[in-house]
mmCIF file of C-alpha atoms in Angstrom:
data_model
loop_
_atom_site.group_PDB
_atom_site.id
_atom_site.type_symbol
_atom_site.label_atom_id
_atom_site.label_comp_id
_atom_site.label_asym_id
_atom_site.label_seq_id
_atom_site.Cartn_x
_atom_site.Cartn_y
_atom_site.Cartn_z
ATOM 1 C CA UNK A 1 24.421 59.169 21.744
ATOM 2 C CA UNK A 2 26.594 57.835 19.381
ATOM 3 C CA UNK A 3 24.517 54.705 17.512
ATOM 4 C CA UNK A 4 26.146 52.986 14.371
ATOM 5 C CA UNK A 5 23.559 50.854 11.815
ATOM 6 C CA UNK A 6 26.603 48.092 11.893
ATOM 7 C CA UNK A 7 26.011 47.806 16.251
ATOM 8 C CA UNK A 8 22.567 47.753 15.567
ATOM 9 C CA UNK A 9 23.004 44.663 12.743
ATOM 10 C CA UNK A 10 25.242 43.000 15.179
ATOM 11 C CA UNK A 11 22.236 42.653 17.609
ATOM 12 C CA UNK A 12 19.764 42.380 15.383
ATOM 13 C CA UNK A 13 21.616 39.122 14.318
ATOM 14 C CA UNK A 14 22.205 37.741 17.892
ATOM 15 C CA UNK A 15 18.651 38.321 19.086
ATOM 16 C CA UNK A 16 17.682 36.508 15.424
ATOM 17 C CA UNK A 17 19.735 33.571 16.196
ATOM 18 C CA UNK A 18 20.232 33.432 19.219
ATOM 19 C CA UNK A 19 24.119 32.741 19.492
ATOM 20 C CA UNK A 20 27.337 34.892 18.869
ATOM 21 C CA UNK A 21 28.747 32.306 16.422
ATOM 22 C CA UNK A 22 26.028 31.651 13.961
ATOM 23 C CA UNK A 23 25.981 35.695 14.239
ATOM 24 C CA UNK A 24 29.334 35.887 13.705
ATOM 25 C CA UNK A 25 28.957 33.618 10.285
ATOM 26 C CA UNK A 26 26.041 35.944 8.929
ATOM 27 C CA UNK A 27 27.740 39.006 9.404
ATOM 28 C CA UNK A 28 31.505 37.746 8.494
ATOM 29 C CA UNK A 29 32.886 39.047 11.774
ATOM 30 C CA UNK A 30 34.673 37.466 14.278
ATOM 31 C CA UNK A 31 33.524 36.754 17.564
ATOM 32 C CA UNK A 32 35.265 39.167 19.432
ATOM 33 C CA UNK A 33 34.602 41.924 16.766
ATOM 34 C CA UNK A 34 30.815 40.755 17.522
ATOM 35 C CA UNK A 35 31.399 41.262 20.860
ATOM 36 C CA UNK A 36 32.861 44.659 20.967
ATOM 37 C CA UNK A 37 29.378 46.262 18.762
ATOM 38 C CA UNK A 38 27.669 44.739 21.432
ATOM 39 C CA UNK A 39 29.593 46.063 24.233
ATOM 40 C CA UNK A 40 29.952 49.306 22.371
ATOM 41 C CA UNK A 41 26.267 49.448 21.677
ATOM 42 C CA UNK A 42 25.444 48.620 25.466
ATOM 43 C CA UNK A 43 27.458 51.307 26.727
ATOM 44 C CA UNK A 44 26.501 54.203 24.073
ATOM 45 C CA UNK A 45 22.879 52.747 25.749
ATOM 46 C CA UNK A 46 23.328 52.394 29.417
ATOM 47 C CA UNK A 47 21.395 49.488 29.354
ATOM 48 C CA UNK A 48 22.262 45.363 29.051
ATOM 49 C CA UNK A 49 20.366 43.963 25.782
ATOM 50 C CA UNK A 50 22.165 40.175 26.379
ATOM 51 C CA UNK A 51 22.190 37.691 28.946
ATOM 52 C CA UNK A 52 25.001 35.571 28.164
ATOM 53 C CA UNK A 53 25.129 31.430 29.273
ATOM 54 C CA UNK A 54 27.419 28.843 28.499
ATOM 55 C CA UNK A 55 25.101 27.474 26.080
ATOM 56 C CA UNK A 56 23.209 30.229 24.379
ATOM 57 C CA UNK A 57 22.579 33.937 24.360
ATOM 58 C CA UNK A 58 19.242 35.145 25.658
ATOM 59 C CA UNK A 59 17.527 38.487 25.244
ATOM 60 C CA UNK A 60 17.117 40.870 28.578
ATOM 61 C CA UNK A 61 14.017 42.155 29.425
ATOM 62 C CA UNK A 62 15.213 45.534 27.900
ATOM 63 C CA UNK A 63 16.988 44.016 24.793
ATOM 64 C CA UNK A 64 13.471 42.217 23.710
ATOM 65 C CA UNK A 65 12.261 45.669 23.760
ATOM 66 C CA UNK A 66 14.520 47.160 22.236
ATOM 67 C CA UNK A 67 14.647 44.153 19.498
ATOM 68 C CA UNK A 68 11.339 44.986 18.254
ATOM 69 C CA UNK A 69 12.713 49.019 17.448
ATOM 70 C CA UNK A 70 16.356 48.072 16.129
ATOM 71 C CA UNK A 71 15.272 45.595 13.588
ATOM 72 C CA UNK A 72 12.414 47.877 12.169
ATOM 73 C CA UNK A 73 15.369 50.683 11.872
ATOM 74 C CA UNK A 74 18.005 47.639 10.086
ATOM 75 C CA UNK A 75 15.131 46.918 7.498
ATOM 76 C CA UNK A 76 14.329 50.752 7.210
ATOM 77 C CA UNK A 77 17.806 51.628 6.370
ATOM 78 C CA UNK A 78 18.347 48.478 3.942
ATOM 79 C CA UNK A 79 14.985 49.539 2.457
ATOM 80 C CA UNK A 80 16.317 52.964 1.768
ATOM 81 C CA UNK A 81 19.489 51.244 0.279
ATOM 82 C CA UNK A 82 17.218 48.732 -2.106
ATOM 83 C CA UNK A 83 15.423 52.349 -3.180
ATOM 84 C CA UNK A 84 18.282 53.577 -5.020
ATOM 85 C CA UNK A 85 19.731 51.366 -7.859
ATOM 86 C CA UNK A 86 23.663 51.973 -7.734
ATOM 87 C CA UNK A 87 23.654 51.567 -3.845
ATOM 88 C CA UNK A 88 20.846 48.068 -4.072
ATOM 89 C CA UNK A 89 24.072 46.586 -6.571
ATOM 90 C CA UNK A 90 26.830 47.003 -4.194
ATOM 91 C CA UNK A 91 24.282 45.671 -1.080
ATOM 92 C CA UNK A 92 26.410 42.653 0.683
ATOM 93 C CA UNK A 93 24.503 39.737 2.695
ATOM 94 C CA UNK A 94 22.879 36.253 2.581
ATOM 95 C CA UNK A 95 18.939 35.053 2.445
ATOM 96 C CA UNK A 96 18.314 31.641 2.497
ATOM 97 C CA UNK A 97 14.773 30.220 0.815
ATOM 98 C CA UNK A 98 13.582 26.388 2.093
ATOM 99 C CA UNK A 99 12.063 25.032 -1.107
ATOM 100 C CA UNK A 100 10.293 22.430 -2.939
ATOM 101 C CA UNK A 101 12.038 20.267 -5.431
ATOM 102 C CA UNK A 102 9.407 21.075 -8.309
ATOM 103 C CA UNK A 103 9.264 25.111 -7.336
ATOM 104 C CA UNK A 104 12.971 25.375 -7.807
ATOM 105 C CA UNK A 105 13.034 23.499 -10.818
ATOM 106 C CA UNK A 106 10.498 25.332 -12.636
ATOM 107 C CA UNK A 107 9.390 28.327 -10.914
ATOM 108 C CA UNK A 108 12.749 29.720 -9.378
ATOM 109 C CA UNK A 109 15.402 29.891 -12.186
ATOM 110 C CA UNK A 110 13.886 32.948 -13.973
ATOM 111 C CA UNK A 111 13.363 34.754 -10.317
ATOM 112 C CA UNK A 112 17.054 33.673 -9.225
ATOM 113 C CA UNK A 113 18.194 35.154 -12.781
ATOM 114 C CA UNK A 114 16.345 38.693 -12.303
ATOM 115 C CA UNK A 115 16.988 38.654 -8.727
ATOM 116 C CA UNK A 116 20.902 38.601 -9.088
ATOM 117 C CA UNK A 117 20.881 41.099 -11.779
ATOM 118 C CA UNK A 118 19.611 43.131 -9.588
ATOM 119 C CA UNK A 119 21.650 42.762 -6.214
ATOM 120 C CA UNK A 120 24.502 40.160 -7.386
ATOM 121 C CA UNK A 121 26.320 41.157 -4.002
ATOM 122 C CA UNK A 122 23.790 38.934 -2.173
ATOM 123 C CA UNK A 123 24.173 35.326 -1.603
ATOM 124 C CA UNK A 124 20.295 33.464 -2.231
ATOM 125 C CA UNK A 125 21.246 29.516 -0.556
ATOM 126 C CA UNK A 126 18.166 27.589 -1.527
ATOM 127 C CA UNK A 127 17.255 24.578 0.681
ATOM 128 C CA UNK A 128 16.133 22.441 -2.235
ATOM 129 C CA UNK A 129 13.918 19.764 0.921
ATOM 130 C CA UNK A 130 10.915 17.798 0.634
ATOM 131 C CA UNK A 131 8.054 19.532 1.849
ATOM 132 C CA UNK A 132 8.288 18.583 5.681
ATOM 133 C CA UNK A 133 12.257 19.414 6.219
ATOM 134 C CA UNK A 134 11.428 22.439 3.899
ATOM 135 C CA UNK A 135 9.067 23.853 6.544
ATOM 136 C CA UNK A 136 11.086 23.050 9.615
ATOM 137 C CA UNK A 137 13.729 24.494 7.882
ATOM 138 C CA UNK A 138 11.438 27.664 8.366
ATOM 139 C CA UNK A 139 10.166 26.656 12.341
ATOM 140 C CA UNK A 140 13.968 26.744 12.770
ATOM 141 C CA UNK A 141 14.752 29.521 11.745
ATOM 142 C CA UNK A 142 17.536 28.015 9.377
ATOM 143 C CA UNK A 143 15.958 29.889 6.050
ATOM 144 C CA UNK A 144 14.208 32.851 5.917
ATOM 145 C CA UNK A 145 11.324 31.952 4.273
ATOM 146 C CA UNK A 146 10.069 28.734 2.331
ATOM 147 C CA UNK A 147 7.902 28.089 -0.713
ATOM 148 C CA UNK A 148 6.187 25.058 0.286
ATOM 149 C CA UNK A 149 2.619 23.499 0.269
ATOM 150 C CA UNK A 150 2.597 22.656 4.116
ATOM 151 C CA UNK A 151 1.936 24.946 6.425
ATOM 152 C CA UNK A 152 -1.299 26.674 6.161
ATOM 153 C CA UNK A 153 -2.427 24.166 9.377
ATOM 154 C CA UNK A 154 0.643 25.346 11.142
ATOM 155 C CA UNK A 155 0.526 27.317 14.264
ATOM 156 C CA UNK A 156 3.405 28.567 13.935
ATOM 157 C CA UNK A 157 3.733 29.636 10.712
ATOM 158 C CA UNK A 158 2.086 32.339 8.200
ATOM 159 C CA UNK A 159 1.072 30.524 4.876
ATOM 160 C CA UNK A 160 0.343 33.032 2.090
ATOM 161 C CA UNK A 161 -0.953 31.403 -0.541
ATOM 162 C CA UNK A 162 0.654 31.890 -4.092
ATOM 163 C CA UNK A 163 -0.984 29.579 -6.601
ATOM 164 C CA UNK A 164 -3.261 26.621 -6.825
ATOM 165 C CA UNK A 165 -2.236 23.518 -9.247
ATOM 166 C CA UNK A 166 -4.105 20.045 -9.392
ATOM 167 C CA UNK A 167 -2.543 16.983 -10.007
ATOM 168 C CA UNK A 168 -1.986 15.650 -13.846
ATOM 169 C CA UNK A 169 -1.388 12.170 -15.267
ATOM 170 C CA UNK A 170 2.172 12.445 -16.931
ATOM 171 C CA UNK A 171 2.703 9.130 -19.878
ATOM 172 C CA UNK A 172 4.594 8.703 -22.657
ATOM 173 C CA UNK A 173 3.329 10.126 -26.052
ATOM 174 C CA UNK A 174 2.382 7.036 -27.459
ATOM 175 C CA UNK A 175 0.924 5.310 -24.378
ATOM 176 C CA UNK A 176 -2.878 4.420 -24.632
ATOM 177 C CA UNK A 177 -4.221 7.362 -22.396
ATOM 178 C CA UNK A 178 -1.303 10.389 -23.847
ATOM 179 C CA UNK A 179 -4.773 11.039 -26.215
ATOM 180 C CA UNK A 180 -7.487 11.283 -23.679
ATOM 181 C CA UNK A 181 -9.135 14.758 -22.440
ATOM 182 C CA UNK A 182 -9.115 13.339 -18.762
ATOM 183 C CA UNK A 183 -8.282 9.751 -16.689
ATOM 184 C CA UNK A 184 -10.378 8.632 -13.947
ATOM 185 C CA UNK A 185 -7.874 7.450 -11.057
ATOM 186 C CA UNK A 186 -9.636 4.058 -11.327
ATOM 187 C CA UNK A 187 -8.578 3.707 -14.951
ATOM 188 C CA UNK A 188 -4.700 3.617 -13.230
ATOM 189 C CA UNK A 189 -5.085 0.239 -12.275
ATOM 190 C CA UNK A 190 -4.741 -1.089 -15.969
ATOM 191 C CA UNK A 191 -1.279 0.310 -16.470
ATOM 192 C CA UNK A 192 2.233 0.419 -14.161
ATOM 193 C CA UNK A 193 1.692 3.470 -11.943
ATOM 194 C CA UNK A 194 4.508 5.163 -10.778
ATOM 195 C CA UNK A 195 4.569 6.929 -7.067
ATOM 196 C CA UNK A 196 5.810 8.787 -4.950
ATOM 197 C CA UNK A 197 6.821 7.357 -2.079
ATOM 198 C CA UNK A 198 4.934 7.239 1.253
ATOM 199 C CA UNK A 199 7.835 10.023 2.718
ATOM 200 C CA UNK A 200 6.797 12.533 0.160
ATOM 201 C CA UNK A 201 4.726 15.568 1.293
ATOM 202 C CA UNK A 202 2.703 15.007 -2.188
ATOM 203 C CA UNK A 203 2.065 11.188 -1.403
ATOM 204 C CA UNK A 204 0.423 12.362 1.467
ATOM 205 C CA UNK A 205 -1.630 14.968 0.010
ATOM 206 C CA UNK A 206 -2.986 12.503 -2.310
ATOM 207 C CA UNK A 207 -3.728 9.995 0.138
ATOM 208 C CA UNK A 208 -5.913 11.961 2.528
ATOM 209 C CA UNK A 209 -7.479 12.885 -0.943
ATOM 210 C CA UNK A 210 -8.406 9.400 -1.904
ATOM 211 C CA UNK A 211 -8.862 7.819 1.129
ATOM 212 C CA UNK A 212 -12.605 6.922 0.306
ATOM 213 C CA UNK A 213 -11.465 5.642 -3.131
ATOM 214 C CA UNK A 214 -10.971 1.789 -2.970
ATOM 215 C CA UNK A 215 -10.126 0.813 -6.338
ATOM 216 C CA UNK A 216 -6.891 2.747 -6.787
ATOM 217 C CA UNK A 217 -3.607 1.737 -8.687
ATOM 218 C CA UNK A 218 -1.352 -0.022 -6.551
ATOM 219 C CA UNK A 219 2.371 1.590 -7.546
ATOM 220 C CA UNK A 220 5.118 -0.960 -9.300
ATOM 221 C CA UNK A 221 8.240 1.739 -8.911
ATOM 222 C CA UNK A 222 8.272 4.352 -6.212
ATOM 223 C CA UNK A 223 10.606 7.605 -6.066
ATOM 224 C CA UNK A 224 11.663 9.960 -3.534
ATOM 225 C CA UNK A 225 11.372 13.316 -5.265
ATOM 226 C CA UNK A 226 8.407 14.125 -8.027
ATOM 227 C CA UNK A 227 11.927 14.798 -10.593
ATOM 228 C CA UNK A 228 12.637 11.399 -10.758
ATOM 229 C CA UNK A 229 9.054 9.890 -10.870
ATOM 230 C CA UNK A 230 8.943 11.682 -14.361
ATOM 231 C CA UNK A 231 12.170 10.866 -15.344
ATOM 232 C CA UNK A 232 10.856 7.177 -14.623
ATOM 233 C CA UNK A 233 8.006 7.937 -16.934
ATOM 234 C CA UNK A 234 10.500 9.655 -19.865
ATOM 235 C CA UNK A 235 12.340 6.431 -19.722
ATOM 236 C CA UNK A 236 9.098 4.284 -20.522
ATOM 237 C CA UNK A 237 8.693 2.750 -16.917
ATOM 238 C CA UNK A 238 4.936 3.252 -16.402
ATOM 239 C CA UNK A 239 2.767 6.425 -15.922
ATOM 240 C CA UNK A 240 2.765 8.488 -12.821
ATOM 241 C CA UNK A 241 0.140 11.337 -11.131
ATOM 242 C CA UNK A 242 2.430 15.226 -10.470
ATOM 243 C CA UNK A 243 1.605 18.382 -9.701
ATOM 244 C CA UNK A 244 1.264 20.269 -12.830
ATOM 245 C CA UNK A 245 4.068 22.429 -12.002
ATOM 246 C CA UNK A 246 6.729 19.323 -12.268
ATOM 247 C CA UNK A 247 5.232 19.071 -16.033
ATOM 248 C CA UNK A 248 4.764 22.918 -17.265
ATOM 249 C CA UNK A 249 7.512 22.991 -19.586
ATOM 250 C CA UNK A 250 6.439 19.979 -21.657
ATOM 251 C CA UNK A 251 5.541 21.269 -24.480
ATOM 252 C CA UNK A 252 4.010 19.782 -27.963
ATOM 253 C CA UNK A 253 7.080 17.836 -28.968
ATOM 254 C CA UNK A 254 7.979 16.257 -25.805
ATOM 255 C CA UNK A 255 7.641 12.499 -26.021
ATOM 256 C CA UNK A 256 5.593 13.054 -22.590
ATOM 257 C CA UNK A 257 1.931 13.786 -22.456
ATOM 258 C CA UNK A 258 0.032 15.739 -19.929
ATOM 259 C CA UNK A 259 -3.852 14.536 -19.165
ATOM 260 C CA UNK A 260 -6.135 16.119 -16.311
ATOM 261 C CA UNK A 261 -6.658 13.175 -13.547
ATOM 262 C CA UNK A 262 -10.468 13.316 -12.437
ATOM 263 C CA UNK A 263 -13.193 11.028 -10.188
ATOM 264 C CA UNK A 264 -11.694 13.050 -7.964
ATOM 265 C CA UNK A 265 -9.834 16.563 -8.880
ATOM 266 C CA UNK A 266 -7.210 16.560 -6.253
ATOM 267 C CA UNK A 267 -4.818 20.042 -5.867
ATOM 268 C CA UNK A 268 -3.021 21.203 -3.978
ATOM 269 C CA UNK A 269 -1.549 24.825 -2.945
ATOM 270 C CA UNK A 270 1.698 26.577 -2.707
ATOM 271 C CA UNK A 271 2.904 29.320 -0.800
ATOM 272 C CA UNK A 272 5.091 31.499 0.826
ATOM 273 C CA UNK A 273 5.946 30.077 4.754
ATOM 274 C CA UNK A 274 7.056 32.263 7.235
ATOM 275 C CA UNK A 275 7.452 32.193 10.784
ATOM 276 C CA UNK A 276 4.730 33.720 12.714
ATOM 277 C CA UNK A 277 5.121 37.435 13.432
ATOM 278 C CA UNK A 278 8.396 37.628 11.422
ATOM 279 C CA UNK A 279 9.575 40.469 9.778
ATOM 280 C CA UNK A 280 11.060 39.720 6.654
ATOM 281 C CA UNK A 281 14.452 42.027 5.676
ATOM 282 C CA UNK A 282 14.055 43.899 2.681
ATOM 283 C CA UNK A 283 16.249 41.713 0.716
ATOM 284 C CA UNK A 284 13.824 38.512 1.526
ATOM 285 C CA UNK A 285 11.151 40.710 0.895
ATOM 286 C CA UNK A 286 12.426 41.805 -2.624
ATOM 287 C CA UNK A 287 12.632 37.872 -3.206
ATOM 288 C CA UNK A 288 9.462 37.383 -3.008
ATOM 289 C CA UNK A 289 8.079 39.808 -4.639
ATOM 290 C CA UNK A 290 9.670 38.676 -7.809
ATOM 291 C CA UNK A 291 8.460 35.207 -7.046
ATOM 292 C CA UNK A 292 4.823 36.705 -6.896
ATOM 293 C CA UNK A 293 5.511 38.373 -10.378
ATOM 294 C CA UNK A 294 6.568 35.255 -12.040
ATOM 295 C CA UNK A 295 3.394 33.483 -11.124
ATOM 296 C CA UNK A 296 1.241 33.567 -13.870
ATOM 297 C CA UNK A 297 4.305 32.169 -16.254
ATOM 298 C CA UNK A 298 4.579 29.321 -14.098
#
């Protein structure tokens, strides 16, 4: 039985995305090169992996099977191919990572850096989403994993946790408060807050956080993304309460200042999102194991 790794990618793809064009586009095949792996690889088995419709490609009752066995033997041989350093340079292919605004921004450039000096054959596409596209992104199937801090209620969806930040009070150096050791949210309510806006996955978090809390600041500028809230702030227009991470490069001469928001403590978690019971390919998997070893310089 004569079984090439390339028929086995071919189907590998399909069963992944369920259609012979998307397929097609991963692999940078045509459609009717597609469809001759698959006919070869039906034929070296005796047995039909695909039912095709006019609409979409569905597994047979043999191909799911056999699914579960030709994938583990794609990631074993790219594995082997990651394992040795002249052949991981010259490896070819795509991954695609459904992110958050403020973990590409500060946690991704140094992975993306070390990750393509490593295997600079492989196209990384990051989904740059709010948090709730981010995750469908991920339901989809439209990125192989996300880095996101929805999705541990998911059924869905596996959330391994990464790293826990709470929520600071960004100002400007000079304001009033840029001095203090920590600001009660109350205290907000004397100066023009800055927010995110009600869309925002972080806007949410913070509202099922203070929902008890009746005397809180009542926002004079929203924003759509956490960037642009402190960009607001840089330019004078107010003060505004961001994850840490959006604020971990400011450093001592920065005309911003960082102060710990308390009466509550409100956090919140990031992680890595995966569908349930997928198998990441080695070259995801290589992704985010540098993203794990860049943690504690985040």
């Amino acid at each position: 039985m004569n079984v090439e790794i390339s028929d086995l990618r071919a189907f590998v793809a399909i069963a992944d995305l369920g259609s012979f064009a998307a397929a097609a586009q991963e692999l940078h095949l045509s459609q009717s090169a597609l469809s001759r792996r698959i006919s070869k690889l039906e034929g070296n088995l005796g047995l039909r992996l695909l039912e095709r419709t006019t609409r979409r490609v569905e597994l047979s009752a043999h191909g799911r099977t056999f699914a579960l066995k030709a994938r583990q033997v794609v990631n074993g041989f790219d594995q082997s191919l990651l394992d040795i350093t002249d052949a991981a340079s010259k490896l070819t292919g795509e991954i695609a990572v459904a992110c958050v605004p403020t973990a590409v921004n500060q946690l991704l450039p140094r992975v993306l850096e070390r990750y393509q000096a490593q295997f600079p054959q492989i196209l990384v596409r990051i989904l740059d989403e709010g948090a709730s596209e981010a995750l469908a992104l991920v339901t989809r199937g439209e990125a192989d994993f996300g880095i996101n801090y929805l999705g541990a209620q998911e059924g869905n969806v596996s959330f391994t946790p990464l790293f826990e930040e709470r929520f600071v009070l960004v100002c400007p150096a000079d304001h009033p408060l840029a001095r203090r050791k920590s600001v009660g949210w109350a205290e907000l309510k004397q100066h023009r807050y800055i927010a995110v806006n009600k869309a925002s996955g972080n806007r949410m978090l913070l509202d099922l956080a203070l929902a008890s809390k009746t005397d809180l600041p009542k926002p004079v500028l929203e924003a759509r993304h956490v960037r642009t809230a402190v960009d607001m702030v840089a330019a004078g227009l107010g003060v505004a309460a961001v994850p840490q991470l959006a604020v971990s490069r400011i450093g001592a001469q920065s005309q911003l200042a960082v102060v710990p928001l308390v009466g509550p403590s409100v956090s919140r978690t990031l992680g890595l999102v995966t569908r349930r019971g997928q198998l990441l390919s080695p070259a995801a998997e290589r992704f985010c194991e540098l993203v794990r070893e860049e943690l504690p310089q985040a």
